[in-house]
Amino acid sequence: MPVPLPYPSPSGPWPPQGSPLLPRLLLEPTMTRGGVFDGAWWPRSNRVAAELPDLITALGAHFGRIVRVGLDTATWAGVPRSVVVNGLMIKINWFAGSDATISVTRGFQDHILLLVVPPGTDALTAASAMAGASATGNHTPAAELLLARAMRSGPGPDAPDGPPTRLPI
């Protein structure tokens, strides 16, 4: 007997409450590294110790072993020096001034740069920003990607937008 899939709800195509949460991650499909970003990530909270393990697991399945993560400590709560993910210690580098990005290192020189959509962002803005950051050859700065939907929609929640964009999880 086939297992019924959950229908996307107005709040997004996320798993029903109580299901395991997968990271909301969208990667540039060709990984040619021809743009500013290699994809986008929309964490559910600013608690880095709770959010990073799932992101690292997902990226590790796609790219191989992740050895280091670089992030801006001003954006995250309780940033440790490292996290243990699947039995491996992942170092966390701290830097300032780039709260809308996270750098992930695979090996010693292979860096993956992701746009970070702030946790409280509405689904339409997040979908727009993630689609822009994961587009092949993207060259739009993070601040513009995160404001793109608001500028297109105009003020207020009732601005016409068309159907919401489905985000992969």
XYZ file of N, CA, C and O in Angstrom:
676
model
N 0.842 -1.169 0.000
C 0.000 0.000 0.000
C 0.892 1.239 0.000
O 1.810 1.340 0.795
N 0.661 2.207 -0.914
C 1.498 3.401 -0.947
C 1.298 4.256 0.292
O 0.221 4.305 0.871
N 2.373 4.904 0.689
C 2.322 5.802 1.836
C 1.897 7.176 1.339
O 2.505 7.720 0.421
N 0.826 7.752 1.906
C 0.389 9.065 1.445
C 1.405 10.133 1.844
O 1.959 10.105 2.938
N 1.665 11.046 0.935
C 2.564 12.159 1.207
C 1.769 13.301 1.806
O 0.625 13.519 1.432
N 2.382 14.051 2.725
C 1.655 15.189 3.284
C 1.452 16.261 2.231
O 2.311 16.484 1.389
N 0.284 16.879 2.247
C 0.006 17.954 1.303
C 0.680 19.224 1.780
O 0.688 19.508 2.974
N 1.260 20.016 0.842
C 1.830 21.294 1.273
C 0.743 22.166 1.892
O -0.378 22.203 1.425
N 1.085 22.810 2.971
C 0.137 23.682 3.640
C 0.507 25.129 3.356
O 1.574 25.389 2.822
N -0.342 26.083 3.723
C 0.002 27.485 3.510
C 1.297 27.882 4.212
O 1.975 28.789 3.789
N 1.667 27.184 5.274
C 2.901 27.524 5.975
C 4.120 26.911 5.294
O 5.240 27.139 5.713
N 3.937 26.125 4.256
C 5.067 25.561 3.516
C 4.946 24.062 3.380
O 4.103 23.430 4.014
N 5.806 23.467 2.580
C 5.774 22.021 2.360
C 6.622 21.272 3.375
O 7.306 20.326 3.042
N 6.618 21.718 4.619
C 7.466 21.121 5.639
C 6.786 19.887 6.205
O 5.575 19.758 6.172
N 7.573 18.987 6.799
C 6.974 17.784 7.388
C 5.999 18.146 8.508
O 6.134 19.187 9.143
N 5.017 17.291 8.758
C 4.067 17.548 9.844
C 4.782 17.590 11.198
O 5.844 16.993 11.354
N 4.174 18.283 12.139
C 4.759 18.398 13.463
C 5.006 17.024 14.052
O 4.181 16.130 13.933
N 6.159 16.864 14.681
C 6.523 15.581 15.261
C 7.399 14.743 14.348
O 8.025 13.794 14.790
N 7.476 15.086 13.059
C 8.348 14.371 12.128
C 9.772 14.878 12.290
O 9.980 16.010 12.718
N 10.766 14.071 11.931
C 12.144 14.566 11.982
C 12.282 15.762 11.033
O 11.707 15.772 9.943
N 13.028 16.761 11.457
C 13.206 17.950 10.636
C 14.485 17.855 9.818
O 15.556 17.619 10.364
N 14.360 18.023 8.532
C 15.515 18.073 7.647
C 15.876 19.531 7.436
O 15.018 20.408 7.509
N 17.146 19.820 7.153
C 17.499 21.219 6.948
C 16.836 21.771 5.688
O 16.689 21.074 4.686
N 16.414 23.019 5.760
C 15.840 23.692 4.598
C 17.027 24.230 3.806
O 17.572 25.282 4.094
N 17.426 23.471 2.811
C 18.664 23.691 2.081
C 18.396 23.593 0.587
O 17.693 22.690 0.150
N 18.948 24.523 -0.172
C 18.823 24.493 -1.621
C 20.196 24.783 -2.207
O 20.800 25.808 -1.892
N 20.725 23.874 -3.036
C 22.055 24.026 -3.610
C 21.985 24.365 -5.088
O 21.047 23.966 -5.780
N 23.000 25.077 -5.559
C 23.117 25.392 -6.988
C 23.254 24.044 -7.699
O 24.101 23.225 -7.328
N 22.424 23.759 -8.708
C 22.348 22.401 -9.257
C 23.606 21.899 -9.963
O 23.884 20.708 -9.923
N 24.366 22.764 -10.601
C 25.537 22.289 -11.356
C 26.807 22.278 -10.516
O 27.765 21.617 -10.873
N 26.824 23.024 -9.409
C 27.996 23.192 -8.549
C 29.242 23.571 -9.359
O 30.341 23.119 -9.094
N 29.038 24.435 -10.358
C 30.150 24.936 -11.168
C 30.944 26.013 -10.461
O 32.022 26.377 -10.904
N 30.394 26.537 -9.366
C 31.036 27.569 -8.567
C 31.250 28.856 -9.361
O 32.211 29.561 -9.166
N 30.318 29.165 -10.249
C 30.415 30.353 -11.080
C 29.708 31.560 -10.501
O 29.735 32.630 -11.095
N 29.092 31.424 -9.353
C 28.360 32.533 -8.757
C 28.908 32.885 -7.385
O 29.897 32.321 -6.923
N 28.239 33.829 -6.746
C 28.642 34.246 -5.406
C 28.361 33.123 -4.410
O 29.199 32.802 -3.577
N 27.172 32.532 -4.499
C 26.750 31.516 -3.540
C 26.670 30.140 -4.192
O 26.411 30.014 -5.384
N 26.869 29.124 -3.361
C 26.719 27.739 -3.806
C 25.366 27.177 -3.388
O 25.074 26.013 -3.624
N 24.556 28.012 -2.767
C 23.236 27.597 -2.326
C 22.761 28.464 -1.183
O 23.329 29.524 -0.906
N 21.695 27.994 -0.521
C 21.107 28.754 0.586
C 20.586 27.794 1.642
O 20.185 26.670 1.345
N 20.575 28.282 2.871
C 20.109 27.509 4.019
C 19.203 28.399 4.850
O 19.510 29.567 5.092
N 18.072 27.836 5.282
C 17.114 28.566 6.103
C 16.949 27.836 7.425
O 16.097 26.954 7.573
N 17.778 28.169 8.428
C 17.663 27.485 9.719
C 16.368 27.843 10.428
O 15.770 28.888 10.170
N 15.940 26.993 11.333
C 14.691 27.210 12.067
C 14.882 28.076 13.314
O 13.917 28.574 13.869
N 16.130 28.218 13.778
C 16.409 29.023 14.972
C 17.809 29.608 14.851
O 18.539 29.291 13.916
N 18.199 30.426 15.812
C 19.558 30.960 15.819
C 20.454 30.191 16.796
O 21.538 30.647 17.137
N 20.026 29.023 17.209
C 20.818 28.166 18.089
C 21.727 27.273 17.241
O 21.325 26.207 16.783
N 22.937 27.726 17.044
C 23.849 27.068 16.113
C 24.141 25.621 16.497
O 24.244 24.754 15.627
N 24.246 25.338 17.780
C 24.535 23.962 18.201
C 23.392 23.014 17.835
O 23.616 21.832 17.588
N 22.175 23.518 17.771
C 21.024 22.694 17.388
C 20.875 22.600 15.873
O 20.396 21.595 15.352
N 21.274 23.641 15.147
C 21.052 23.709 13.701
C 22.175 23.080 12.869
O 21.912 22.461 11.840
N 23.426 23.248 13.289
C 24.551 22.794 12.466
C 24.620 21.293 12.211
O 24.956 20.891 11.094
N 24.352 20.436 13.195
C 24.492 19.004 12.906
C 23.682 18.528 11.695
O 24.196 17.775 10.859
N 22.436 18.965 11.568
C 21.625 18.530 10.427
C 22.151 19.106 9.114
O 22.157 18.431 8.089
N 22.589 20.375 9.143
C 23.161 20.975 7.933
C 24.426 20.236 7.512
O 24.590 19.885 6.340
N 25.306 19.971 8.452
C 26.570 19.288 8.141
C 26.311 17.880 7.637
O 26.956 17.410 6.702
N 25.346 17.191 8.228
C 24.997 15.844 7.762
C 24.510 15.885 6.316
O 24.932 15.081 5.480
N 23.620 16.828 6.003
C 23.090 16.938 4.639
C 24.184 17.310 3.649
O 24.286 16.714 2.567
N 25.018 18.277 3.993
C 26.100 18.674 3.086
C 27.128 17.563 2.940
O 27.669 17.349 1.850
N 27.403 16.854 4.026
C 28.350 15.743 3.956
C 27.866 14.637 3.034
O 28.663 14.024 2.310
N 26.566 14.386 3.026
C 26.016 13.371 2.127
C 26.170 13.795 0.669
O 26.324 12.950 -0.216
N 26.152 15.093 0.418
C 26.248 15.603 -0.949
C 27.695 15.816 -1.400
O 28.044 15.518 -2.537
N 28.544 16.348 -0.514
C 29.899 16.759 -0.901
C 31.012 15.897 -0.328
O 32.153 16.003 -0.759
N 30.741 15.113 0.680
C 31.807 14.403 1.378
C 32.063 15.065 2.723
O 31.320 15.953 3.146
N 33.112 14.650 3.366
C 33.377 15.090 4.744
C 33.559 16.608 4.853
O 34.344 17.208 4.143
N 32.823 17.186 5.776
C 32.925 18.604 6.108
C 33.876 18.705 7.296
O 33.709 17.989 8.290
N 34.886 19.612 7.220
C 35.868 19.709 8.302
C 35.757 20.999 9.102
O 36.229 21.069 10.223
N 35.134 22.033 8.511
C 35.110 23.322 9.186
C 33.908 24.136 8.719
O 33.472 24.031 7.595
N 33.405 24.960 9.637
C 32.315 25.882 9.330
C 32.752 27.264 9.807
O 33.310 27.394 10.898
N 32.510 28.282 8.999
C 32.799 29.652 9.391
C 31.511 30.445 9.447
O 30.704 30.392 8.516
N 31.304 31.167 10.547
C 30.072 31.942 10.699
C 30.305 33.163 11.570
O 31.306 33.271 12.270
N 29.373 34.088 11.499
C 29.418 35.322 12.282
C 28.751 35.060 13.627
O 27.567 34.750 13.693
N 29.508 35.215 14.714
C 28.982 34.893 16.044
C 27.890 35.850 16.506
O 27.088 35.493 17.364
N 27.834 37.053 15.945
C 26.815 38.017 16.376
C 25.407 37.554 16.000
O 24.425 37.956 16.619
N 25.287 36.713 15.000
C 23.995 36.254 14.507
C 23.480 35.027 15.253
O 22.294 34.766 15.265
N 24.375 34.280 15.859
C 24.023 32.986 16.448
C 24.127 33.014 17.960
O 24.969 33.698 18.520
N 23.318 32.229 18.613
C 23.338 32.112 20.071
C 24.244 30.958 20.485
O 24.144 29.865 19.939
N 25.130 31.214 21.444
C 25.953 30.156 22.031
C 26.827 29.417 21.050
O 26.725 28.197 20.938
N 27.711 30.110 20.351
C 28.556 29.472 19.337
C 29.733 28.757 20.005
O 30.573 29.386 20.640
N 29.805 27.435 19.858
C 30.930 26.683 20.417
C 32.146 26.750 19.479
O 32.051 27.240 18.354
N 33.265 26.254 19.919
C 34.473 26.183 19.085
C 34.407 25.009 18.108
O 35.100 24.991 17.102
N 33.563 24.025 18.435
C 33.403 22.866 17.554
C 32.092 22.169 17.897
O 31.505 22.419 18.945
N 31.643 21.320 16.979
C 30.490 20.459 17.224
C 30.858 19.056 16.762
O 31.680 18.888 15.856
N 30.272 18.075 17.388
C 30.476 16.691 16.974
C 29.252 16.275 16.176
O 28.119 16.378 16.645
N 29.500 15.837 14.939
C 28.426 15.415 14.037
C 28.773 14.028 13.516
O 29.835 13.838 12.910
N 27.908 13.081 13.766
C 28.113 11.700 13.326
C 29.471 11.165 13.765
O 30.170 10.497 13.015
N 29.872 11.510 14.983
C 31.117 11.026 15.540
C 32.361 11.780 15.100
O 33.461 11.426 15.508
N 32.224 12.815 14.286
C 33.372 13.590 13.802
C 33.324 15.012 14.357
O 32.261 15.636 14.373
N 34.488 15.516 14.792
C 34.537 16.868 15.305
C 34.684 17.850 14.139
O 35.576 17.717 13.303
N 33.773 18.828 14.095
C 33.779 19.865 13.066
C 34.170 21.171 13.745
O 33.496 21.607 14.690
N 35.237 21.791 13.292
C 35.690 23.059 13.873
C 34.798 24.196 13.397
O 34.320 24.190 12.265
N 34.594 25.165 14.274
C 33.812 26.346 13.926
C 34.725 27.565 14.016
O 35.303 27.832 15.071
N 34.882 28.264 12.897
C 35.637 29.514 12.871
C 34.673 30.662 13.059
O 33.562 30.638 12.523
N 35.108 31.666 13.770
C 34.276 32.832 14.024
C 34.799 33.993 13.204
O 35.995 34.217 13.096
N 33.907 34.741 12.604
C 34.283 35.985 11.936
C 33.143 36.967 12.085
O 32.029 36.599 12.419
N 33.435 38.227 11.836
C 32.425 39.272 12.033
C 32.044 39.911 10.705
O 32.830 39.925 9.764
N 30.828 40.431 10.663
C 30.415 41.258 9.546
C 29.725 40.577 8.394
O 29.458 41.201 7.377
N 29.417 39.304 8.500
C 28.739 38.630 7.393
C 27.649 37.716 7.930
O 27.702 36.506 7.781
N 26.631 38.326 8.537
C 25.594 37.542 9.189
C 24.678 36.795 8.230
O 23.923 35.942 8.639
N 24.737 37.077 6.949
C 23.849 36.401 6.002
C 24.555 35.302 5.220
O 24.059 34.844 4.204
N 25.733 34.865 5.708
C 26.438 33.791 5.010
C 27.011 32.797 6.015
O 27.199 33.101 7.186
N 27.296 31.618 5.508
C 28.024 30.603 6.268
C 28.969 29.931 5.284
O 28.605 29.640 4.146
N 30.201 29.754 5.692
C 31.208 29.118 4.856
C 31.452 27.712 5.386
O 31.678 27.525 6.580
N 31.405 26.741 4.507
C 31.611 25.345 4.877
C 32.832 24.851 4.114
O 32.945 25.073 2.905
N 33.753 24.204 4.824
C 34.990 23.740 4.194
C 34.991 22.230 4.108
O 34.760 21.535 5.089
N 35.282 21.774 2.908
C 35.424 20.342 2.639
C 36.886 20.152 2.263
O 37.372 20.782 1.328
N 37.596 19.322 2.974
C 39.034 19.204 2.740
C 39.730 20.445 3.275
O 39.271 21.064 4.223
N 40.834 20.849 2.645
C 41.582 21.990 3.159
C 41.328 23.286 2.399
O 41.463 24.358 2.934
N 40.966 23.223 1.142
C 40.807 24.434 0.351
C 39.466 24.559 -0.353
O 39.227 25.527 -1.048
N 38.605 23.597 -0.232
C 37.338 23.597 -0.956
C 36.252 24.215 -0.086
O 35.739 23.592 0.836
N 35.913 25.470 -0.368
C 34.934 26.207 0.432
C 33.596 26.284 -0.290
O 33.551 26.522 -1.498
N 32.536 26.118 0.459
C 31.168 26.233 -0.044
C 30.542 27.401 0.698
O 30.543 27.423 1.933
N 30.031 28.377 -0.038
C 29.434 29.554 0.586
C 27.918 29.494 0.424
O 27.404 29.403 -0.696
N 27.220 29.535 1.550
C 25.760 29.492 1.546
C 25.186 30.804 2.054
O 25.691 31.363 3.030
N 24.128 31.268 1.408
C 23.331 32.358 1.940
C 22.569 31.787 3.134
O 22.031 30.681 3.052
N 22.514 32.527 4.236
C 21.716 32.113 5.393
C 20.495 33.019 5.462
O 20.613 34.227 5.638
N 19.338 32.424 5.281
C 18.082 33.157 5.401
C 17.730 33.181 6.887
O 17.665 32.128 7.521
N 17.545 34.360 7.479
C 17.269 34.422 8.915
C 16.060 33.576 9.315
O 15.072 33.489 8.579
N 16.122 32.941 10.485
C 15.065 32.033 10.923
C 13.651 32.606 10.910
O 12.719 31.897 10.584
N 13.447 33.848 11.226
C 12.104 34.411 11.296
C 11.547 34.907 9.983
O 10.456 35.466 9.941
N 12.238 34.671 8.887
C 11.818 35.159 7.579
C 10.558 34.447 7.110
O 10.414 33.239 7.303
N 9.642 35.205 6.469
C 8.425 34.571 5.958
C 8.768 33.643 4.783
O 9.794 33.791 4.131
N 7.896 32.680 4.541
C 8.160 31.629 3.555
C 8.357 32.167 2.142
O 9.213 31.665 1.404
N 7.606 33.177 1.734
C 7.752 33.701 0.374
C 9.090 34.405 0.181
O 9.756 34.235 -0.841
N 9.506 35.191 1.160
C 10.797 35.866 1.087
C 11.919 34.832 1.106
O 12.879 34.931 0.339
N 11.801 33.836 1.971
C 12.817 32.788 2.048
C 12.925 32.034 0.728
O 14.030 31.781 0.236
N 11.799 31.671 0.142
C 11.811 30.945 -1.136
C 12.480 31.765 -2.225
O 13.288 31.248 -3.004
N 12.174 33.044 -2.282
C 12.754 33.927 -3.282
C 14.265 34.053 -3.090
O 15.040 33.939 -4.040
N 14.683 34.287 -1.856
C 16.109 34.436 -1.561
C 16.868 33.141 -1.850
O 17.959 33.158 -2.443
N 16.302 32.005 -1.466
C 16.965 30.722 -1.686
C 17.069 30.396 -3.166
O 18.090 29.900 -3.632
N 16.027 30.707 -3.929
C 16.064 30.468 -5.372
C 17.140 31.339 -6.020
O 17.891 30.874 -6.890
N 17.238 32.597 -5.601
C 18.258 33.485 -6.160
C 19.667 33.033 -5.826
O 20.554 33.022 -6.681
N 19.898 32.636 -4.583
C 21.230 32.214 -4.160
C 21.651 30.899 -4.799
O 22.839 30.653 -4.994
N 20.696 30.053 -5.138
C 21.032 28.755 -5.723
C 20.963 28.755 -7.248
O 21.194 27.725 -7.870
N 20.693 29.911 -7.851
C 20.654 30.002 -9.316
C 22.072 29.908 -9.879
O 23.015 30.480 -9.319
N 22.234 29.194 -10.964
C 23.536 29.070 -11.597
C 24.034 30.448 -12.013
O 23.304 31.210 -12.637
N 25.273 30.772 -11.648
C 25.868 32.051 -12.016
C 25.349 33.235 -11.230
O 25.464 34.375 -11.668
N 24.782 33.004 -10.042
C 24.233 34.086 -9.237
C 25.323 35.084 -8.846
O 26.430 34.698 -8.517
N 25.001 36.371 -8.925
C 25.949 37.424 -8.528
C 25.274 38.499 -7.695
O 25.795 39.602 -7.585
N 24.136 38.187 -7.118
C 23.392 39.154 -6.316
C 23.872 39.082 -4.873
O 23.941 37.996 -4.306
N 24.204 40.219 -4.257
C 24.641 40.202 -2.856
C 23.542 39.701 -1.919
O 22.349 39.798 -2.210
N 23.966 39.204 -0.769
C 23.043 38.627 0.213
C 21.933 39.585 0.595
O 20.760 39.200 0.621
N 22.276 40.831 0.890
C 21.254 41.797 1.328
C 20.184 41.977 0.262
O 18.996 42.067 0.577
N 20.575 42.016 -1.001
C 19.586 42.173 -2.075
C 18.728 40.934 -2.234
O 17.526 41.038 -2.480
N 19.309 39.760 -2.084
C 18.510 38.532 -2.175
C 17.452 38.478 -1.083
O 16.321 38.081 -1.328
N 17.824 38.901 0.108
C 16.893 38.839 1.230
C 15.817 39.913 1.148
O 14.756 39.769 1.739
N 16.053 40.962 0.379
C 15.056 42.020 0.215
C 14.277 41.900 -1.085
O 13.300 42.600 -1.279
N 14.686 41.017 -1.969
C 14.096 40.937 -3.308
C 12.588 40.725 -3.281
O 11.845 41.396 -3.995
N 12.091 39.832 -2.467
C 10.664 39.540 -2.424
C 9.891 40.744 -1.904
O 8.862 41.114 -2.435
N 10.413 41.390 -0.865
C 9.722 42.549 -0.298
C 9.629 43.671 -1.326
O 8.599 44.330 -1.452
N 10.672 43.893 -2.089
C 10.649 44.958 -3.099
C 9.685 44.618 -4.226
O 8.997 45.471 -4.740
N 9.618 43.351 -4.606
C 8.734 42.937 -5.685
C 7.271 42.978 -5.247
O 6.389 43.312 -6.009
N 7.029 42.615 -3.987
C 5.663 42.498 -3.496
C 5.056 43.824 -3.095
O 3.855 43.973 -3.105
N 5.881 44.742 -2.682
C 5.350 45.994 -2.167
C 4.993 45.829 -0.710
O 5.162 44.766 -0.117
N 4.470 46.874 -0.092
C 4.179 46.809 1.337
C 2.960 45.960 1.651
O 2.056 45.841 0.848
N 2.993 45.390 2.830
C 1.811 44.684 3.337
C 1.747 43.235 2.942
O 2.265 42.828 1.920
N 1.105 42.428 3.782
C 1.016 40.996 3.536
C 0.023 40.622 2.443
O 0.005 39.496 1.999
N -0.823 41.560 2.005
C -1.835 41.219 1.013
C -1.412 41.527 -0.416
O -2.216 41.449 -1.328
N -0.151 41.875 -0.629
C 0.319 42.175 -1.984
C 0.247 40.906 -2.827
O 0.542 39.815 -2.348
N -0.158 41.015 -4.106
C -0.275 39.812 -4.941
C 1.096 39.234 -5.254
O 1.981 39.939 -5.690
N 1.248 37.939 -5.018
C 2.526 37.279 -5.244
C 2.416 36.068 -6.151
O 3.420 35.540 -6.576
N 1.239 35.586 -6.393
C 1.113 34.330 -7.101
C 1.286 33.189 -6.106
O 1.403 33.406 -4.904
N 1.360 31.954 -6.602
C 1.462 30.827 -5.697
C 2.830 30.800 -5.015
O 3.816 31.239 -5.600
N 2.898 30.328 -3.786
C 4.187 30.260 -3.111
C 5.109 29.283 -3.810
O 4.672 28.309 -4.413
N 6.383 29.565 -3.731
C 7.396 28.696 -4.308
C 7.661 27.545 -3.347
O 7.806 27.767 -2.162
N 7.735 26.331 -3.862
C 8.001 25.173 -3.024
C 9.508 25.079 -2.767
O 10.294 25.102 -3.683
N 9.888 24.973 -1.504
C 11.275 24.824 -1.114
C 11.561 23.360 -0.832
O 10.787 22.700 -0.165
N 12.701 22.857 -1.317
C 13.063 21.485 -0.932
C 13.504 21.487 0.515
O 13.942 22.491 1.036
N 13.390 20.345 1.142
C 13.823 20.243 2.533
C 15.002 19.332 2.626
O 15.326 18.610 1.742
